[in-house]
mmCIF file of N, CA and C in Angstrom:
data_model
loop_
_atom_site.group_PDB
_atom_site.id
_atom_site.type_symbol
_atom_site.label_atom_id
_atom_site.label_comp_id
_atom_site.label_asym_id
_atom_site.label_seq_id
_atom_site.Cartn_x
_atom_site.Cartn_y
_atom_site.Cartn_z
ATOM 1 N N MET A 180 -21.811 -32.908 20.930
ATOM 2 C CA MET A 180 -20.727 -32.479 21.801
ATOM 3 C C MET A 180 -20.741 -33.303 23.084
ATOM 4 N N ALA A 181 -19.601 -33.658 23.552
ATOM 5 C CA ALA A 181 -19.464 -34.327 24.845
ATOM 6 C C ALA A 181 -18.949 -33.302 25.849
ATOM 7 N N ALA A 182 -19.382 -33.421 27.077
ATOM 8 C CA ALA A 182 -18.936 -32.508 28.129
ATOM 9 C C ALA A 182 -17.608 -33.008 28.674
ATOM 10 N N THR A 183 -16.530 -32.788 27.908
ATOM 11 C CA THR A 183 -15.225 -33.322 28.288
ATOM 12 C C THR A 183 -14.315 -32.267 28.886
ATOM 13 N N GLY A 184 -14.496 -31.004 28.514
ATOM 14 C CA GLY A 184 -13.660 -29.939 29.050
ATOM 15 C C GLY A 184 -14.281 -29.324 30.288
ATOM 16 N N GLU A 185 -13.450 -28.715 31.123
ATOM 17 C CA GLU A 185 -13.937 -28.069 32.337
ATOM 18 C C GLU A 185 -14.976 -27.006 31.983
ATOM 19 N N ARG A 186 -16.110 -27.074 32.661
ATOM 20 C CA ARG A 186 -17.240 -26.155 32.516
ATOM 21 C C ARG A 186 -18.050 -26.393 31.226
ATOM 22 N N ASP A 187 -17.770 -27.482 30.496
ATOM 23 C CA ASP A 187 -18.609 -27.846 29.348
ATOM 24 C C ASP A 187 -19.949 -28.337 29.863
ATOM 25 N N TRP A 188 -20.996 -28.100 29.086
ATOM 26 C CA TRP A 188 -22.324 -28.568 29.465
ATOM 27 C C TRP A 188 -23.116 -29.004 28.241
ATOM 28 N N ILE A 189 -24.098 -29.864 28.514
ATOM 29 C CA ILE A 189 -25.064 -30.304 27.511
ATOM 30 C C ILE A 189 -26.431 -30.282 28.186
ATOM 31 N N VAL A 190 -27.422 -29.717 27.522
ATOM 32 C CA VAL A 190 -28.787 -29.674 28.057
ATOM 33 C C VAL A 190 -29.656 -30.632 27.245
ATOM 34 N N PHE A 191 -30.486 -31.392 27.973
ATOM 35 C CA PHE A 191 -31.401 -32.358 27.383
ATOM 36 C C PHE A 191 -32.835 -31.994 27.744
ATOM 37 N N HIS A 192 -33.778 -32.432 26.933
ATOM 38 C CA HIS A 192 -35.200 -32.164 27.160
ATOM 39 C C HIS A 192 -35.667 -32.825 28.451
ATOM 40 N N GLY A 193 -36.562 -32.174 29.177
ATOM 41 C CA GLY A 193 -37.079 -32.708 30.440
ATOM 42 C C GLY A 193 -38.018 -33.886 30.271
ATOM 43 N N ASP A 194 -38.671 -33.985 29.108
ATOM 44 C CA ASP A 194 -39.573 -35.109 28.842
ATOM 45 C C ASP A 194 -38.895 -36.226 28.067
ATOM 46 N N ASP A 195 -37.800 -35.908 27.408
ATOM 47 C CA ASP A 195 -37.065 -36.892 26.615
ATOM 48 C C ASP A 195 -35.582 -36.715 26.892
ATOM 49 N N PRO A 196 -35.083 -37.355 27.955
ATOM 50 C CA PRO A 196 -33.697 -37.135 28.358
ATOM 51 C C PRO A 196 -32.641 -37.617 27.371
ATOM 52 N N ASN A 197 -33.049 -38.199 26.267
ATOM 53 C CA ASN A 197 -32.099 -38.560 25.214
ATOM 54 C C ASN A 197 -32.020 -37.501 24.128
ATOM 55 N N LYS A 198 -32.891 -36.499 24.202
ATOM 56 C CA LYS A 198 -32.949 -35.448 23.186
ATOM 57 C C LYS A 198 -32.097 -34.262 23.622
ATOM 58 N N GLN A 199 -30.934 -34.134 22.974
ATOM 59 C CA GLN A 199 -30.028 -33.034 23.284
ATOM 60 C C GLN A 199 -30.561 -31.747 22.656
ATOM 61 N N LEU A 200 -30.612 -30.670 23.447
ATOM 62 C CA LEU A 200 -31.153 -29.400 22.974
ATOM 63 C C LEU A 200 -30.088 -28.340 22.743
ATOM 64 N N ALA A 201 -29.048 -28.336 23.565
ATOM 65 C CA ALA A 201 -28.030 -27.291 23.457
ATOM 66 C C ALA A 201 -26.763 -27.766 24.149
ATOM 67 N N SER A 202 -25.653 -27.103 23.833
ATOM 68 C CA SER A 202 -24.390 -27.386 24.508
ATOM 69 C C SER A 202 -23.553 -26.123 24.500
ATOM 70 N N GLY A 203 -22.575 -26.085 25.372
ATOM 71 C CA GLY A 203 -21.724 -24.905 25.434
ATOM 72 C C GLY A 203 -20.703 -25.032 26.537
ATOM 73 N N ASN A 204 -20.195 -23.875 26.971
ATOM 74 C CA ASN A 204 -19.186 -23.839 28.022
ATOM 75 C C ASN A 204 -19.448 -22.643 28.915
ATOM 76 N N GLY A 205 -19.403 -22.882 30.209
ATOM 77 C CA GLY A 205 -19.533 -21.814 31.188
ATOM 78 C C GLY A 205 -20.907 -21.781 31.832
ATOM 79 N N ILE A 206 -20.924 -21.387 33.091
ATOM 80 C CA ILE A 206 -22.156 -21.408 33.864
ATOM 81 C C ILE A 206 -23.168 -20.375 33.364
ATOM 82 N N ASP A 207 -22.708 -19.219 32.890
ATOM 83 C CA ASP A 207 -23.647 -18.192 32.430
ATOM 84 C C ASP A 207 -24.401 -18.628 31.174
ATOM 85 N N SER A 208 -23.703 -19.272 30.262
ATOM 86 C CA SER A 208 -24.399 -19.741 29.061
ATOM 87 C C SER A 208 -25.318 -20.917 29.389
ATOM 88 N N LEU A 209 -24.947 -21.727 30.383
ATOM 89 C CA LEU A 209 -25.846 -22.795 30.826
ATOM 90 C C LEU A 209 -27.132 -22.199 31.384
ATOM 91 N N LYS A 210 -27.012 -21.210 32.245
ATOM 92 C CA LYS A 210 -28.196 -20.563 32.822
ATOM 93 C C LYS A 210 -29.116 -20.031 31.719
ATOM 94 N N ALA A 211 -28.523 -19.445 30.685
ATOM 95 C CA ALA A 211 -29.313 -18.891 29.581
ATOM 96 C C ALA A 211 -30.069 -19.973 28.821
ATOM 97 N N ALA A 212 -29.579 -21.204 28.865
ATOM 98 C CA ALA A 212 -30.212 -22.317 28.147
ATOM 99 C C ALA A 212 -31.304 -23.008 28.964
ATOM 100 N N LEU A 213 -31.537 -22.564 30.198
ATOM 101 C CA LEU A 213 -32.532 -23.185 31.077
ATOM 102 C C LEU A 213 -33.783 -22.315 31.138
ATOM 103 N N PRO A 214 -34.882 -22.743 30.506
ATOM 104 C CA PRO A 214 -36.106 -21.935 30.498
ATOM 105 C C PRO A 214 -36.804 -21.944 31.864
ATOM 106 N N ASP A 215 -37.326 -20.791 32.256
ATOM 107 C CA ASP A 215 -37.979 -20.660 33.563
ATOM 108 C C ASP A 215 -39.258 -21.469 33.687
ATOM 109 N N ASP A 216 -39.868 -21.831 32.560
ATOM 110 C CA ASP A 216 -41.160 -22.518 32.609
ATOM 111 C C ASP A 216 -41.089 -23.988 32.177
ATOM 112 N N GLN A 217 -39.872 -24.558 32.191
ATOM 113 C CA GLN A 217 -39.690 -25.939 31.747
ATOM 114 C C GLN A 217 -38.744 -26.681 32.681
ATOM 115 N N CYS A 218 -38.717 -27.988 32.542
ATOM 116 C CA CYS A 218 -37.722 -28.839 33.203
ATOM 117 C C CYS A 218 -36.696 -29.258 32.155
ATOM 118 N N ARG A 219 -35.476 -29.416 32.594
ATOM 119 C CA ARG A 219 -34.401 -29.868 31.717
ATOM 120 C C ARG A 219 -33.448 -30.748 32.519
ATOM 121 N N PHE A 220 -32.736 -31.596 31.805
ATOM 122 C CA PHE A 220 -31.623 -32.340 32.362
ATOM 123 C C PHE A 220 -30.361 -31.758 31.749
ATOM 124 N N ALA A 221 -29.271 -31.811 32.487
ATOM 125 C CA ALA A 221 -28.009 -31.313 31.948
ATOM 126 C C ALA A 221 -26.852 -32.113 32.520
ATOM 127 N N LEU A 222 -25.785 -32.143 31.751
ATOM 128 C CA LEU A 222 -24.504 -32.644 32.220
ATOM 129 C C LEU A 222 -23.573 -31.440 32.288
ATOM 130 N N TYR A 223 -22.818 -31.333 33.378
ATOM 131 C CA TYR A 223 -21.916 -30.200 33.566
ATOM 132 C C TYR A 223 -20.608 -30.701 34.166
ATOM 133 N N ARG A 224 -19.505 -30.280 33.577
ATOM 134 C CA ARG A 224 -18.179 -30.696 34.052
ATOM 135 C C ARG A 224 -17.683 -29.660 35.066
ATOM 136 N N CYS A 225 -17.512 -30.115 36.318
ATOM 137 C CA CYS A 225 -17.118 -29.222 37.411
ATOM 138 C C CYS A 225 -16.033 -29.894 38.246
ATOM 139 N N GLN A 226 -14.890 -29.239 38.384
ATOM 140 C CA GLN A 226 -13.768 -29.772 39.171
ATOM 141 C C GLN A 226 -13.371 -31.171 38.678
ATOM 142 N N GLY A 227 -13.508 -31.385 37.379
ATOM 143 C CA GLY A 227 -13.162 -32.674 36.795
ATOM 144 C C GLY A 227 -14.257 -33.722 36.893
ATOM 145 N N TRP A 228 -15.324 -33.432 37.629
ATOM 146 C CA TRP A 228 -16.440 -34.363 37.791
ATOM 147 C C TRP A 228 -17.506 -34.061 36.749
ATOM 148 N N LEU A 229 -18.121 -35.098 36.202
ATOM 149 C CA LEU A 229 -19.276 -34.929 35.338
ATOM 150 C C LEU A 229 -20.520 -35.050 36.216
ATOM 151 N N VAL A 230 -21.259 -33.961 36.338
ATOM 152 C CA VAL A 230 -22.391 -33.875 37.249
ATOM 153 C C VAL A 230 -23.688 -33.802 36.447
ATOM 154 N N ARG A 231 -24.677 -34.576 36.875
ATOM 155 C CA ARG A 231 -26.014 -34.476 36.292
ATOM 156 C C ARG A 231 -26.761 -33.363 37.032
ATOM 157 N N LEU A 232 -27.405 -32.475 36.275
ATOM 158 C CA LEU A 232 -28.249 -31.441 36.853
ATOM 159 C C LEU A 232 -29.684 -31.691 36.424
ATOM 160 N N HIS A 233 -30.612 -31.520 37.343
ATOM 161 C CA HIS A 233 -32.035 -31.638 37.035
ATOM 162 C C HIS A 233 -32.664 -30.282 37.311
ATOM 163 N N TRP A 234 -32.891 -29.525 36.254
ATOM 164 C CA TRP A 234 -33.446 -28.182 36.332
ATOM 165 C C TRP A 234 -34.966 -28.243 36.370
ATOM 166 N N LYS A 235 -35.533 -27.541 37.337
ATOM 167 C CA LYS A 235 -36.989 -27.376 37.426
ATOM 168 C C LYS A 235 -37.246 -25.886 37.542
ATOM 169 N N GLY A 236 -37.620 -25.276 36.415
ATOM 170 C CA GLY A 236 -37.796 -23.831 36.373
ATOM 171 C C GLY A 236 -38.810 -23.330 37.394
ATOM 172 N N PRO A 237 -38.594 -22.116 37.914
ATOM 173 C CA PRO A 237 -39.481 -21.577 38.939
ATOM 174 C C PRO A 237 -40.913 -21.339 38.460
ATOM 175 N N ASN A 238 -41.104 -21.209 37.160
ATOM 176 C CA ASN A 238 -42.440 -21.009 36.601
ATOM 177 C C ASN A 238 -42.988 -22.267 35.940
ATOM 178 N N CYS A 239 -42.352 -23.397 36.195
ATOM 179 C CA CYS A 239 -42.759 -24.675 35.619
ATOM 180 C C CYS A 239 -43.951 -25.235 36.394
ATOM 181 N N SER A 240 -44.898 -25.804 35.676
ATOM 182 C CA SER A 240 -46.082 -26.365 36.331
ATOM 183 C C SER A 240 -45.719 -27.613 37.130
ATOM 184 N N ALA A 241 -46.531 -27.896 38.118
ATOM 185 C CA ALA A 241 -46.308 -29.067 38.967
ATOM 186 C C ALA A 241 -46.341 -30.355 38.148
ATOM 187 N N ILE A 242 -47.248 -30.444 37.190
ATOM 188 C CA ILE A 242 -47.364 -31.674 36.398
ATOM 189 C C ILE A 242 -46.107 -31.900 35.555
ATOM 190 N N LYS A 243 -45.517 -30.824 35.018
ATOM 191 C CA LYS A 243 -44.274 -30.968 34.253
ATOM 192 C C LYS A 243 -43.142 -31.454 35.158
ATOM 193 N N LYS A 244 -43.111 -30.951 36.387
ATOM 194 C CA LYS A 244 -42.078 -31.377 37.342
ATOM 195 C C LYS A 244 -42.241 -32.850 37.680
ATOM 196 N N VAL A 245 -43.474 -33.292 37.882
ATOM 197 C CA VAL A 245 -43.731 -34.698 38.199
ATOM 198 C C VAL A 245 -43.316 -35.586 37.026
ATOM 199 N N LYS A 246 -43.692 -35.193 35.813
ATOM 200 C CA LYS A 246 -43.323 -35.977 34.632
ATOM 201 C C LYS A 246 -41.803 -36.052 34.469
ATOM 202 N N SER A 247 -41.134 -34.929 34.713
ATOM 203 C CA SER A 247 -39.682 -34.908 34.591
ATOM 204 C C SER A 247 -39.028 -35.779 35.667
ATOM 205 N N ASN A 248 -39.572 -35.755 36.871
ATOM 206 C CA ASN A 248 -39.056 -36.628 37.939
ATOM 207 C C ASN A 248 -39.100 -38.088 37.508
ATOM 208 N N GLY A 249 -40.159 -38.453 36.782
ATOM 209 C CA GLY A 249 -40.303 -39.826 36.304
ATOM 210 C C GLY A 249 -39.262 -40.215 35.271
ATOM 211 N N LYS A 250 -38.638 -39.232 34.635
ATOM 212 C CA LYS A 250 -37.619 -39.485 33.612
ATOM 213 C C LYS A 250 -36.205 -39.478 34.178
ATOM 214 N N LEU A 251 -36.056 -39.095 35.456
ATOM 215 C CA LEU A 251 -34.726 -38.959 36.053
ATOM 216 C C LEU A 251 -33.942 -40.265 36.045
ATOM 217 N N GLY A 252 -34.590 -41.375 36.357
ATOM 218 C CA GLY A 252 -33.896 -42.666 36.368
ATOM 219 C C GLY A 252 -33.312 -43.015 35.016
ATOM 220 N N GLY A 253 -34.087 -42.765 33.965
ATOM 221 C CA GLY A 253 -33.601 -43.033 32.615
ATOM 222 C C GLY A 253 -32.424 -42.149 32.240
ATOM 223 N N PHE A 254 -32.498 -40.882 32.648
ATOM 224 C CA PHE A 254 -31.389 -39.968 32.376
ATOM 225 C C PHE A 254 -30.139 -40.428 33.112
ATOM 226 N N SER A 255 -30.302 -40.800 34.369
ATOM 227 C CA SER A 255 -29.163 -41.274 35.164
ATOM 228 C C SER A 255 -28.549 -42.523 34.542
ATOM 229 N N SER A 256 -29.378 -43.450 34.107
ATOM 230 C CA SER A 256 -28.890 -44.689 33.487
ATOM 231 C C SER A 256 -28.179 -44.427 32.166
ATOM 232 N N SER A 257 -28.617 -43.397 31.462
ATOM 233 C CA SER A 257 -28.017 -43.058 30.170
ATOM 234 C C SER A 257 -26.636 -42.422 30.316
ATOM 235 N N HIS A 258 -26.309 -41.984 31.532
ATOM 236 C CA HIS A 258 -25.042 -41.290 31.757
ATOM 237 C C HIS A 258 -24.347 -41.862 32.994
ATOM 238 N N PRO A 259 -23.926 -43.131 32.910
ATOM 239 C CA PRO A 259 -23.339 -43.796 34.082
ATOM 240 C C PRO A 259 -21.988 -43.216 34.495
ATOM 241 N N ASP A 260 -21.333 -42.454 33.611
ATOM 242 C CA ASP A 260 -20.044 -41.865 33.969
ATOM 243 C C ASP A 260 -20.203 -40.654 34.887
ATOM 244 N N SER A 261 -21.426 -40.181 35.051
ATOM 245 C CA SER A 261 -21.699 -39.129 36.028
ATOM 246 C C SER A 261 -22.263 -39.808 37.267
ATOM 247 N N LYS A 262 -21.772 -39.417 38.416
ATOM 248 C CA LYS A 262 -22.058 -40.175 39.629
ATOM 249 C C LYS A 262 -23.163 -39.608 40.503
ATOM 250 N N THR A 263 -23.545 -38.363 40.321
ATOM 251 C CA THR A 263 -24.547 -37.779 41.203
ATOM 252 C C THR A 263 -25.416 -36.783 40.451
ATOM 253 N N THR A 264 -26.626 -36.589 40.964
ATOM 254 C CA THR A 264 -27.565 -35.630 40.383
ATOM 255 C C THR A 264 -27.832 -34.532 41.391
ATOM 256 N N VAL A 265 -27.773 -33.290 40.920
ATOM 257 C CA VAL A 265 -28.094 -32.121 41.725
ATOM 258 C C VAL A 265 -29.381 -31.520 41.173
ATOM 259 N N GLU A 266 -30.358 -31.321 42.047
ATOM 260 C CA GLU A 266 -31.610 -30.674 41.662
ATOM 261 C C GLU A 266 -31.398 -29.171 41.718
ATOM 262 N N VAL A 267 -31.771 -28.474 40.642
ATOM 263 C CA VAL A 267 -31.571 -27.025 40.552
ATOM 264 C C VAL A 267 -32.925 -26.358 40.384
ATOM 265 N N LEU A 268 -33.253 -25.454 41.323
ATOM 266 C CA LEU A 268 -34.563 -24.806 41.342
ATOM 267 C C LEU A 268 -34.502 -23.308 41.077
ATOM 268 N N ALA A 269 -33.303 -22.740 40.992
ATOM 269 C CA ALA A 269 -33.160 -21.297 40.768
ATOM 270 C C ALA A 269 -31.839 -21.022 40.060
ATOM 271 N N LYS A 270 -31.836 -20.034 39.177
ATOM 272 C CA LYS A 270 -30.620 -19.701 38.437
ATOM 273 C C LYS A 270 -29.657 -18.851 39.249
ATOM 274 N N GLY A 271 -30.187 -17.976 40.099
ATOM 275 C CA GLY A 271 -29.336 -17.061 40.850
ATOM 276 C C GLY A 271 -28.214 -17.744 41.605
ATOM 277 N N PRO A 272 -28.527 -18.752 42.411
ATOM 278 C CA PRO A 272 -27.473 -19.424 43.175
ATOM 279 C C PRO A 272 -26.735 -20.528 42.410
ATOM 280 N N LEU A 273 -27.037 -20.698 41.126
ATOM 281 C CA LEU A 273 -26.369 -21.726 40.321
ATOM 282 C C LEU A 273 -24.993 -21.215 39.902
ATOM 283 N N THR A 274 -23.974 -21.666 40.598
ATOM 284 C CA THR A 274 -22.588 -21.282 40.323
ATOM 285 C C THR A 274 -21.723 -22.541 40.345
ATOM 286 N N ASP A 275 -20.508 -22.404 39.836
ATOM 287 C CA ASP A 275 -19.565 -23.522 39.918
ATOM 288 C C ASP A 275 -19.352 -23.923 41.371
ATOM 289 N N GLU A 276 -19.233 -22.930 42.239
ATOM 290 C CA GLU A 276 -18.993 -23.199 43.652
ATOM 291 C C GLU A 276 -20.174 -23.945 44.276
ATOM 292 N N ALA A 277 -21.398 -23.540 43.931
ATOM 293 C CA ALA A 277 -22.587 -24.211 44.484
ATOM 294 C C ALA A 277 -22.673 -25.657 44.009
ATOM 295 N N ILE A 278 -22.364 -25.895 42.736
ATOM 296 C CA ILE A 278 -22.382 -27.263 42.220
ATOM 297 C C ILE A 278 -21.340 -28.104 42.956
ATOM 298 N N TRP A 279 -20.123 -27.587 43.048
ATOM 299 C CA TRP A 279 -19.064 -28.333 43.716
ATOM 300 C C TRP A 279 -19.422 -28.601 45.171
ATOM 301 N N ASP A 280 -20.041 -27.616 45.833
ATOM 302 C CA ASP A 280 -20.436 -27.787 47.233
ATOM 303 C C ASP A 280 -21.437 -28.928 47.393
ATOM 304 N N ARG A 281 -22.256 -29.185 46.359
ATOM 305 C CA ARG A 281 -23.257 -30.260 46.436
ATOM 306 C C ARG A 281 -22.707 -31.623 46.083
ATOM 307 N N VAL A 282 -21.566 -31.681 45.399
ATOM 308 C CA VAL A 282 -21.056 -32.978 44.944
ATOM 309 C C VAL A 282 -19.747 -33.403 45.596
ATOM 310 N N LYS A 283 -19.057 -32.488 46.242
ATOM 311 C CA LYS A 283 -17.764 -32.855 46.838
ATOM 312 C C LYS A 283 -17.963 -33.898 47.932
ATOM 313 N N PRO A 284 -16.943 -34.675 48.198
ATOM 314 C CA PRO A 284 -17.056 -35.690 49.248
ATOM 315 C C PRO A 284 -17.498 -35.073 50.572
ATOM 316 N N GLY A 285 -18.475 -35.712 51.197
ATOM 317 C CA GLY A 285 -18.993 -35.244 52.475
ATOM 318 C C GLY A 285 -20.090 -34.212 52.383
ATOM 319 N N SER A 286 -20.496 -33.867 51.165
ATOM 320 C CA SER A 286 -21.548 -32.870 51.026
ATOM 321 C C SER A 286 -22.887 -33.477 51.458
ATOM 322 N N GLY A 287 -23.795 -32.628 51.848
ATOM 323 C CA GLY A 287 -25.108 -33.104 52.305
ATOM 324 C C GLY A 287 -26.163 -32.904 51.237
ATOM 325 N N SER A 288 -26.748 -31.731 51.205
ATOM 326 C CA SER A 288 -27.843 -31.413 50.294
ATOM 327 C C SER A 288 -27.419 -31.533 48.836
ATOM 328 N N LYS A 289 -28.320 -32.032 48.029
ATOM 329 C CA LYS A 289 -28.095 -32.126 46.580
ATOM 330 C C LYS A 289 -29.066 -31.193 45.844
ATOM 331 N N VAL A 290 -29.431 -30.077 46.493
ATOM 332 C CA VAL A 290 -30.397 -29.124 45.926
ATOM 333 C C VAL A 290 -29.770 -27.740 45.911
ATOM 334 N N ILE A 291 -29.931 -27.044 44.787
ATOM 335 C CA ILE A 291 -29.540 -25.641 44.680
ATOM 336 C C ILE A 291 -30.823 -24.845 44.491
ATOM 337 N N ASP A 292 -31.096 -23.951 45.450
ATOM 338 C CA ASP A 292 -32.296 -23.109 45.350
ATOM 339 C C ASP A 292 -32.033 -21.776 46.032
ATOM 340 N N ASP A 293 -33.046 -20.911 46.022
ATOM 341 C CA ASP A 293 -32.923 -19.580 46.607
ATOM 342 C C ASP A 293 -32.965 -19.578 48.126
ATOM 343 N N ALA A 294 -33.426 -20.654 48.718
ATOM 344 C CA ALA A 294 -33.626 -20.672 50.173
ATOM 345 C C ALA A 294 -32.322 -20.674 50.937
#
């Protein structure tokens, strides 16, 4: 599946950003596909933009986060049609509005977390 429709998403493995694990539509189903103890990469269509998400679950070990950080460049290169990456550290504040707030022109922070 390609993330071509509004709110479409694809989730990829955190250690192998070419390995697609799940796909769907809507922010709630995306949240359900993000394990609390793992890292994942995702593509999400928001406001017509294809956004890269880098999920780091709240119960994920530090070493898994470091390894996943090392794979971010490869994931970004594999998806040149997406222009920015948003780091996601919590599911609660992960909304369409929060994603758009991080990617719209003039936005500052590229992190979504509970803080």
